[in-house]
Coordinates of C-alpha atoms and ligand atoms in Angstrom, one line a residue:
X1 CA 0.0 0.0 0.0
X2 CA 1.3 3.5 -1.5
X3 CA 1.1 6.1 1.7
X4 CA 3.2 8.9 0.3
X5 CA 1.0 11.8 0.9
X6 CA 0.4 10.5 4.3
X7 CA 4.0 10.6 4.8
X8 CA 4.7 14.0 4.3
X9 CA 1.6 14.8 6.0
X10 CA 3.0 13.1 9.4
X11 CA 6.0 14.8 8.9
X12 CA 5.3 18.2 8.5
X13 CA 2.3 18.0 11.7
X14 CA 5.2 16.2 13.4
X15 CA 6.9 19.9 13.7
X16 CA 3.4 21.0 14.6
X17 CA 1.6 18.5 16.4
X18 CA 3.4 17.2 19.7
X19 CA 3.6 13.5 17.7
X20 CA 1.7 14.8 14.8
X21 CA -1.5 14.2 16.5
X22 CA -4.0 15.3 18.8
X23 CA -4.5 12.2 20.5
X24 CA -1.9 10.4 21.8
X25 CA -2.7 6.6 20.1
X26 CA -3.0 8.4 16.7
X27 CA 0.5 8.4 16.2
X28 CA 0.8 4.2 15.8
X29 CA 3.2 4.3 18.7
X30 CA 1.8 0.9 19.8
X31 CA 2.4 -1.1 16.7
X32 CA 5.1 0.9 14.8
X33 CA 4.4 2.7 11.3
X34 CA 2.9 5.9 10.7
X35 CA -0.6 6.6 10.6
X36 CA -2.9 7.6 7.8
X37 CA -4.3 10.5 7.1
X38 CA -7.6 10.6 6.9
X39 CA -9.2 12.1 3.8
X40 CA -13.2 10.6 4.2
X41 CA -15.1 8.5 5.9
X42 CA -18.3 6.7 4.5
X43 CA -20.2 3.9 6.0
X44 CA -17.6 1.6 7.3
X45 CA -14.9 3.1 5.4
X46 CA -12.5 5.4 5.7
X47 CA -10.4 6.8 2.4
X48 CA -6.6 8.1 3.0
X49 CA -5.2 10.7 1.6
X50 CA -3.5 8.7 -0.7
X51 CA -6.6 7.6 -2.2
X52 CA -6.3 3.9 0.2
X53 CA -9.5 2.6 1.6
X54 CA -9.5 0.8 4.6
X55 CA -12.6 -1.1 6.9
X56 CA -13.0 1.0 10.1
X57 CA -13.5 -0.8 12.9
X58 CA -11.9 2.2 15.2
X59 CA -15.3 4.2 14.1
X60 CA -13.6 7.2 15.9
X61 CA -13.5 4.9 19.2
X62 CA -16.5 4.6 19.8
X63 CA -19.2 6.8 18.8
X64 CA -20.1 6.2 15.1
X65 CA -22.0 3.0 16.1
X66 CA -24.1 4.1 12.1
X67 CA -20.7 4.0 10.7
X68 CA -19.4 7.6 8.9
X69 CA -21.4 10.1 7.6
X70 CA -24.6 8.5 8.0
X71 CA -26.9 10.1 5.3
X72 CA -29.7 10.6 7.9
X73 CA -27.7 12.5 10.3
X74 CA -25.5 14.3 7.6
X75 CA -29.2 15.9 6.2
X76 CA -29.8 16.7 9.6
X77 CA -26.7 18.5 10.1
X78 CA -26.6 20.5 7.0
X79 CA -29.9 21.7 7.6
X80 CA -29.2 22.8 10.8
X81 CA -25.9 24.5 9.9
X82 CA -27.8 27.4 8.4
X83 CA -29.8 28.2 11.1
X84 CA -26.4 29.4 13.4
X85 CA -23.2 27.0 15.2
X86 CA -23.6 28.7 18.6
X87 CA -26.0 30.8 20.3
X88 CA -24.7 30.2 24.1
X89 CA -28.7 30.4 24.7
X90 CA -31.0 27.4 25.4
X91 CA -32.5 25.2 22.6
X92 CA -35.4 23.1 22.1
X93 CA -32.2 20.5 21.3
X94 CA -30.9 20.0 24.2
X95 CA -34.4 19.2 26.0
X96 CA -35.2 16.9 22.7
X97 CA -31.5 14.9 23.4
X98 CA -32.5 15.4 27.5
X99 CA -35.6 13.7 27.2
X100 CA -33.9 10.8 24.5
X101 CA -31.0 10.4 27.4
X102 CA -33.9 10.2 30.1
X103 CA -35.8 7.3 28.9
X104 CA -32.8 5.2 28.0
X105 CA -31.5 5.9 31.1
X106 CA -34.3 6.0 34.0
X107 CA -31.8 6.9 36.1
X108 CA -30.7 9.8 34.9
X109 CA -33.4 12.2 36.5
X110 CA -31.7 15.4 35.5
X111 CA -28.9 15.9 33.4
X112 CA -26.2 18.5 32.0
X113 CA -24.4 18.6 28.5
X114 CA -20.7 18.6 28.2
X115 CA -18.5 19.1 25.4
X116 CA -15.7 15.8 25.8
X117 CA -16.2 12.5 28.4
X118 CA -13.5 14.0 30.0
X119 CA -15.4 17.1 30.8
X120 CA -18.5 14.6 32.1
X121 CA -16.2 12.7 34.7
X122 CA -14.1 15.4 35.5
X123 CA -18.0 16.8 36.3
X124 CA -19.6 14.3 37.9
X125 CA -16.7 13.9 40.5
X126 CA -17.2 17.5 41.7
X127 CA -20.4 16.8 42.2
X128 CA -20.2 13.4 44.0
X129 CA -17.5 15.1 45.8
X130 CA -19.5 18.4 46.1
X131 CA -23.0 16.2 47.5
X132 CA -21.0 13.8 49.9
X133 CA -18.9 16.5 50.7
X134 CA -16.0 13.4 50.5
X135 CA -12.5 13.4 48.6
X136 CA -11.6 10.1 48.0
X137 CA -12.4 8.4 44.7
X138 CA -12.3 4.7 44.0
X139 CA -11.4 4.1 40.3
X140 CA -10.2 0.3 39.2
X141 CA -7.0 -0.2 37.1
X142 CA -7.3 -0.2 33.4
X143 CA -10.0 1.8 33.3
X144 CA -10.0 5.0 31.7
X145 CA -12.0 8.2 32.5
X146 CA -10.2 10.5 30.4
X147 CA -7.2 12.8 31.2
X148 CA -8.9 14.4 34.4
X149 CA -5.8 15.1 36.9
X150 CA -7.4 12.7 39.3
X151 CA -7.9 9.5 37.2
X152 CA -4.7 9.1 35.5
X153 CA -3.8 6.7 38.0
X154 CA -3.6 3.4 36.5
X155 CA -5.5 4.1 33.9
X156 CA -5.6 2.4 30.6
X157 CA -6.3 3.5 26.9
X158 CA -3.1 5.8 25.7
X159 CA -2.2 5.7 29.1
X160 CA -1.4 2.4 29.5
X161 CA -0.1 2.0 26.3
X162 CA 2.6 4.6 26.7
X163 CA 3.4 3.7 29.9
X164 CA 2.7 6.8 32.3
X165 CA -0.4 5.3 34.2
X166 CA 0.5 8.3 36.8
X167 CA 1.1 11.4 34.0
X168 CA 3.6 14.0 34.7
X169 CA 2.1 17.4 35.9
X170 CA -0.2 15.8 38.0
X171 CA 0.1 17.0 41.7
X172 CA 0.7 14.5 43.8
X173 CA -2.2 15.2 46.7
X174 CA -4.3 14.7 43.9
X175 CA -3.3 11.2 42.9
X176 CA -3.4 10.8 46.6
X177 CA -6.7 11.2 47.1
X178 CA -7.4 8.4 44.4
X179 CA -7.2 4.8 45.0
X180 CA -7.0 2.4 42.5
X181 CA -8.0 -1.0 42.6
X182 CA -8.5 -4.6 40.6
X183 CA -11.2 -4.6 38.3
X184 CA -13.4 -7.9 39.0
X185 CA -12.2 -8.0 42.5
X186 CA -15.1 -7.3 45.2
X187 CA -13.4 -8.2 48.0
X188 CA -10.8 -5.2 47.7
X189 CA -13.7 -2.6 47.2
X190 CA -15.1 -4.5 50.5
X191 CA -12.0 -3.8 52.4
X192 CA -11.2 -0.7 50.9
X193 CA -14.6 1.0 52.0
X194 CA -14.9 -0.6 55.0
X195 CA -11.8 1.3 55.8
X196 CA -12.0 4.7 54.3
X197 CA -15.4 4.4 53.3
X198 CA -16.1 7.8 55.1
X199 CA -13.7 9.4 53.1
X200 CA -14.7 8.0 50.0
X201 CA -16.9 10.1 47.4
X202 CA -18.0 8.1 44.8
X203 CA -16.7 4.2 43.1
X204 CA -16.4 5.2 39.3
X205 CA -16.4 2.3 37.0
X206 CA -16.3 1.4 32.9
X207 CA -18.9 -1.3 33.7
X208 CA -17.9 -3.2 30.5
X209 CA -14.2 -1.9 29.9
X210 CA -13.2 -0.7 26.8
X211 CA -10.0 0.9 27.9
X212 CA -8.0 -2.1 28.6
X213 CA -9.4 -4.2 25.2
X214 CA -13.0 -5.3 26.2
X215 CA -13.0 -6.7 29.8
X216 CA -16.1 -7.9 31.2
X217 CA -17.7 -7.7 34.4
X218 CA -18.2 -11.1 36.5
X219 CA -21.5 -11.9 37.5
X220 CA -22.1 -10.3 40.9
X221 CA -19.3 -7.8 40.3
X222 CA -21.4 -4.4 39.3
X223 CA -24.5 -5.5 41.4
X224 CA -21.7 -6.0 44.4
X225 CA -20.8 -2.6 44.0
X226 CA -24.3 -1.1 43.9
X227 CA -24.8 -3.1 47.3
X228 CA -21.4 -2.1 48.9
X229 CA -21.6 1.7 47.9
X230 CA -25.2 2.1 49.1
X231 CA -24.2 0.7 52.3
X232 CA -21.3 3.0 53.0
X233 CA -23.4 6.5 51.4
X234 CA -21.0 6.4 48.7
X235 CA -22.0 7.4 45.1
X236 CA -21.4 4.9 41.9
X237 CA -20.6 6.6 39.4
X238 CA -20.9 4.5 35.7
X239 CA -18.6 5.6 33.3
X240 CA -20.9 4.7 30.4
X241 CA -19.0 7.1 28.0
X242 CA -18.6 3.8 25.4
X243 CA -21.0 1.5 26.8
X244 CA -23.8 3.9 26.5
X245 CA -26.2 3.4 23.6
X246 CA -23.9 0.5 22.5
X247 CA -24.5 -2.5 25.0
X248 CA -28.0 -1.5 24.4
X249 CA -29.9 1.3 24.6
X250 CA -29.8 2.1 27.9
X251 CA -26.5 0.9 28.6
X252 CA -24.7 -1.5 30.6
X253 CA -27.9 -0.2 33.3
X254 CA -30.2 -1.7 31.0
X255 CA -28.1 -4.6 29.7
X256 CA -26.8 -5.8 33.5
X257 CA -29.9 -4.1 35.8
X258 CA -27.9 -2.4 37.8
X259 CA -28.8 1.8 38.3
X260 CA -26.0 4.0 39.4
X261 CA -26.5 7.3 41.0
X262 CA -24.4 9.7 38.8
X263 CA -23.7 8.1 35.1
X264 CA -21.5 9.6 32.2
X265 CA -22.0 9.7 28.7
X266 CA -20.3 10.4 25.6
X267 CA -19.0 8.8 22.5
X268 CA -22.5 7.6 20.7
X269 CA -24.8 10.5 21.9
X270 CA -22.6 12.8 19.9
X271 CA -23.2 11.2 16.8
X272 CA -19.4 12.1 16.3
X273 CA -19.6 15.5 17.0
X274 CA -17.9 16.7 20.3
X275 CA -20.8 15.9 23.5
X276 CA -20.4 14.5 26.7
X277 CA -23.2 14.3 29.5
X278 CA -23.3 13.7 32.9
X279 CA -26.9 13.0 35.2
X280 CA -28.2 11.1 37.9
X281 CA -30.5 11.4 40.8
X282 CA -32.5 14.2 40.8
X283 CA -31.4 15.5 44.6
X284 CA -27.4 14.9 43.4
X285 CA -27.9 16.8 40.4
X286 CA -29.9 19.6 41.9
X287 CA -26.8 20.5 43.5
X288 CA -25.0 21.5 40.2
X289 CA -25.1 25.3 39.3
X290 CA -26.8 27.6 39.4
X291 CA -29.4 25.4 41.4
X292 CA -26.6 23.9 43.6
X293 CA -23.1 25.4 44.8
X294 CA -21.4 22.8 42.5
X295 CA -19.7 25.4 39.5
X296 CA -19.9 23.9 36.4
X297 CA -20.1 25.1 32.9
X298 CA -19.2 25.6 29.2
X299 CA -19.1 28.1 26.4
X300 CA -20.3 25.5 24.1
X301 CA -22.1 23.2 25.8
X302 CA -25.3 21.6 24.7
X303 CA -24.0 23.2 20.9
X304 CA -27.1 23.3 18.8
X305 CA -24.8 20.8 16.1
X306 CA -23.6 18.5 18.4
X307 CA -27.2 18.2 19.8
X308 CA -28.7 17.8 16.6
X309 CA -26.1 14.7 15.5
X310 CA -27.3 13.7 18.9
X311 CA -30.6 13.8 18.5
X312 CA -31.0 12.1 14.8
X313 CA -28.8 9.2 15.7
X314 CA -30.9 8.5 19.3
X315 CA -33.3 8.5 16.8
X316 CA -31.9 5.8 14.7
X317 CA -30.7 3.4 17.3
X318 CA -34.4 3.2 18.4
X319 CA -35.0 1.8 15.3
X320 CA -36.9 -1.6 16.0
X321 CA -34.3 -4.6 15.6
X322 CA -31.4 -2.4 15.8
X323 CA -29.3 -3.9 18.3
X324 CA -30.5 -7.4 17.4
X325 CA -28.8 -6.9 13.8
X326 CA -25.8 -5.0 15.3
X327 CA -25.4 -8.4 17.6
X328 CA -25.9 -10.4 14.5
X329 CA -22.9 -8.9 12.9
X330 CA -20.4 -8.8 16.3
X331 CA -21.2 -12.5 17.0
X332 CA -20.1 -13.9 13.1
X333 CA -17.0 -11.7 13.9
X334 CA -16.3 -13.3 17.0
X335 CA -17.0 -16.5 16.0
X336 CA -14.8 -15.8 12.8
X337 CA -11.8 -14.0 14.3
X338 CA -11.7 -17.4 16.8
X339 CA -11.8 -19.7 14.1
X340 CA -9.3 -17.7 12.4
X341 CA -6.9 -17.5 15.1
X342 CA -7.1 -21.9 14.6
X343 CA -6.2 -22.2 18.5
X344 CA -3.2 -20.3 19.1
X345 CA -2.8 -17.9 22.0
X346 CA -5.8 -16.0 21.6
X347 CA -8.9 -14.7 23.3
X348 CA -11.2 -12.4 21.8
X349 CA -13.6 -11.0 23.8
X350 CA -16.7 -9.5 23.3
X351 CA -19.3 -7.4 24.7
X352 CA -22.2 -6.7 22.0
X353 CA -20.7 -4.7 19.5
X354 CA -16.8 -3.8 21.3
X355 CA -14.6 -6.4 21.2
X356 CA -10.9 -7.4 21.6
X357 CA -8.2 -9.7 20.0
X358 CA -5.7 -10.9 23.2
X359 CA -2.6 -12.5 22.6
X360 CA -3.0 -14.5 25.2
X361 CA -4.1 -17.9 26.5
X362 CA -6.1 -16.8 29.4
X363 CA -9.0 -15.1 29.8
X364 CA -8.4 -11.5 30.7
X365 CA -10.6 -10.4 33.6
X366 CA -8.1 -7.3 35.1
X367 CA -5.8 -4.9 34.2
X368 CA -2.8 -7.7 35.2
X369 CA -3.9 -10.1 33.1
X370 CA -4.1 -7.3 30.1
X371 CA -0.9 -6.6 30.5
X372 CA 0.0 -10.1 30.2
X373 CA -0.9 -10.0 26.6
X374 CA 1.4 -10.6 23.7
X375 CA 1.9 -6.9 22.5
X376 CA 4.2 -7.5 20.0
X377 CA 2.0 -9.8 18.4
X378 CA -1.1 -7.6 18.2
X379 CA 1.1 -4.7 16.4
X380 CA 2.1 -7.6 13.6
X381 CA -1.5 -8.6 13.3
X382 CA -2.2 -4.6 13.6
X383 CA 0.1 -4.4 10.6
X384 CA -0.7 -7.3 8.6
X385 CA -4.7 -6.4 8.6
X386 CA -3.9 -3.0 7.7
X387 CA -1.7 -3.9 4.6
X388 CA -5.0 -5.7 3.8
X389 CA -7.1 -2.8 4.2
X390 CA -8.7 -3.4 7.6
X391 CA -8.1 -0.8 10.3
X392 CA -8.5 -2.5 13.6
X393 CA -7.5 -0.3 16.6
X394 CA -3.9 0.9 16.6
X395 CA -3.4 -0.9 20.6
X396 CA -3.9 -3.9 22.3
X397 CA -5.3 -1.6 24.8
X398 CA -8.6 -0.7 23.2
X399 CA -12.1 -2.0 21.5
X400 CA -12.8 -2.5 17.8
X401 CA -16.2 -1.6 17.4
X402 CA -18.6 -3.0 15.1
X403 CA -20.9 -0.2 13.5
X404 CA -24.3 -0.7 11.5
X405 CA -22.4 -0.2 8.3
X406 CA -20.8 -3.3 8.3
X407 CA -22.0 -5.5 6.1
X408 CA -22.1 -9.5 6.5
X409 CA -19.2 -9.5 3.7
X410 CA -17.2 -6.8 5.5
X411 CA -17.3 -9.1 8.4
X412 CA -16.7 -12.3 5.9
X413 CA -13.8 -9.9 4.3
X414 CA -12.5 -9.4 7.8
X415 CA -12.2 -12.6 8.8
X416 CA -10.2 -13.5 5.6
X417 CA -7.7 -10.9 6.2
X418 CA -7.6 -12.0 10.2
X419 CA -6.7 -15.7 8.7
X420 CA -3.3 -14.1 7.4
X421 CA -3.2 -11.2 10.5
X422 CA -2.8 -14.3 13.0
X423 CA -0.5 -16.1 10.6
X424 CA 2.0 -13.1 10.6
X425 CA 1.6 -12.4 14.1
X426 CA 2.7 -16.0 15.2
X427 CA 5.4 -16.0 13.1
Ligands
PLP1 C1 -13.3 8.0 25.7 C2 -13.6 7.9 27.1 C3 -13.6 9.0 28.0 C4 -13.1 10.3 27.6 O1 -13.9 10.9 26.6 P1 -13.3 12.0 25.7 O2 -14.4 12.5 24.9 O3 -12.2 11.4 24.9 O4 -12.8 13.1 26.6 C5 -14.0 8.7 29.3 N1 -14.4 7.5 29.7 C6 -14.4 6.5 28.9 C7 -14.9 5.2 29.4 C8 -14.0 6.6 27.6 O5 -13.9 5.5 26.8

């Protein structure tokens, strides 16, 4: 594959761009190369500069569960363009996507809009912090909640991949006041809160994680932590930022049963333009400004575009049979990426439409087993899929996602290419 434009693309943002990018796992740092630059995207492809197509299954990490530039939400967006970009002045938008967020998340009484998932957490700890008045926050290892000062401990996605779990320029008596801990392991949130549990705000979780590959939850594992954090008054937070819209409608709340208090969205209710959100109980939220003496707030939040991409593709997932189909299409990939892999050291795990490829022979349940995964092998099967036009994510540490776009012979074609992906990664 001819990347020549791309080249002297990378270079010249390289004196630019700290990396050339403006994300850190843009750059291919992970699995070697240089990236592509992107020239369009359309259904569940993307075009290079270089006039190379490839088979997204990044899908911008996470939110373009319709795929790219979904005719639907493209019209809606033009039209809307006209009428103004910013008003910083309320629209009927933002109660439309309120309402939308509301009834696929019944526990979400009140809720603001955000500009990044970042923003949301970042948010949604001042406020558990601000209602318990409490410091301490329990986050597990390997999950990320974006680059909030407080949460870059242990944390996976970029983080983990470049190997700054605890990032430089964040103050110590921050980190200090965060404690991380094994995902799937109730017995050290048990002994955790039963000793600090006064000083702990709120439990924040990725109930299925996306930021360590796909890691699932054990049974008993979310529903232990809604027990355990309702008996010591602290708030649980769900970071649903990908799992939102994408294990279902409503969520890893709707798909496991479990409500949290304060919950966090992103990703998906964008429709790929920049939103994040952050609700819960009525009496938690009510303390946010200017109802509450939590600050909080943002020049372009609740953005009349970014509501209306919002909006239309809410209004698609509801779309009767939806999720069923989008299943459909994850399950013959799992299925086919397994069979591909023809029983070598591989686990690929999947939660509805996010999945993983491991390099390894066990399942992965924690951050520790994670990073007991073959890395050097996922960047040759990285490579080898991209030479034959499929763009699976540029980490170990992060989800492919399957988007509506995907057609049974994408999935056939990936599995094709995987068959010669798991070949050159063994070798
Ligand atoms: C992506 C992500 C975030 C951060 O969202 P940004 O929009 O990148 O700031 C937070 N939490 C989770 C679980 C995420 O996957």
């Amino acid at each position: 594959m001819q990347r020549e434009h791309s080249r002297r693309l990378f270079e010249e943002a390289q004196r630019l761009l700290p990396g050339g990018v403006d994300s850190p796992v843009r750059a291919f740092r992970a699995v070697g190369g240089e990236p592509f630059f992107v020239a369009r995207g359309e259904g569940a492809y993307l075009t290079d500069v270089d006039g190379n197509r490839y088979l997204d299954y990044v899908g911008s990490w996470g939110p373009l569960i319709l795929g790219h530039a979904h005719p639907a939400v493209v019209a809606a967006l033009r039209e809307a363009v006209g009428r103004g970009t910013s008003y910083g002045a309320p629209t009927e938008l933002e109660v439309t996507l309120a309402a939308a967020v509301q009834e696929a998340f019944p526990s979400v009484e009140m809720l603001r809009f955000v500009s990044s998932g970042t923003e949301a957490v970042m948010s949604a700890i001042r406020v558990a912090r601000g209602f318990t008045e409490r410091q301490k926050v329990v986050k597990f290892e390997g999950c990320y909640h974006g680059h909030g000062d407080g949460l870059l401990v242990r944390a996976g996605s970029g983080a983990a991949t470049f190997g700054v779990p605890d990032s430089a320029g964040v103050p110590a008596a921050v980190a200090r006041e965060t404690i991380a801990l094994p995902f799937n392991d109730l017995e050290a949130v048990r002994r955790a809160l039963e000793a600090v549990g006064r000083e702990v705000a709120c439990v924040i979780v990725e109930p299925v994680v996306g930021n360590m590959g796909v890691v699932l939850p054990r049974p008993g594992f979310l529903s232990g932590l809604r027990e355990l954090t309702a008996r010591h008054g602290v708030l649980l937070i769900f970071d649903e930022v990908i799992t939102g819209f994408r294990l279902a409608f409503g969520g890893a709340q709707e798909a496991f049963g479990v409500p949290a208090d304060l919950t966090c969205l992103g990703k998906i209710i964008g429709g790929g333009l920049p939103v994040g959100a952050f609700g819960g109980r009525r009496e938690i939220m009510e303390q946010v400004a200017p109802l509450g003496p939590v600050y909080q707030a943002g020049t372009l939040s609740g953005n009349p575009l970014a509501m209306t991409a919002g909006v239309e593709t809410l209004r698609l997932l509801k779309t009767t049979g939806f999720y069923k189909s989008l299943e459909e299409r994850a399950a013959a990939l799992e299925e086919g990426l397994r069979a591909a892999a023809a029983g070598g050291a591989v686990r690929v795990q999947r939660a509805a439409s996010m999945l993983t490829v491991f390099f390894t022979d066990r399942e992965v349940r924690s951050w520790n087993d994670a990073e007991r995964a073959d890395r050097q092998r996922y960047a040759r099967f990285f490579r080898s899929l991209l030479e034959q036009g499929v763009y699976f994510p540029p980490a170990q540490f992060e989800a492919a996602f399957v988007s509506a776009a995907h057609t049974a012979a994408d999935i056939a074609e990936t599995i094709r290419a995987a068959r010669a992906a798991f070949a050159a990664a063994a070798a």
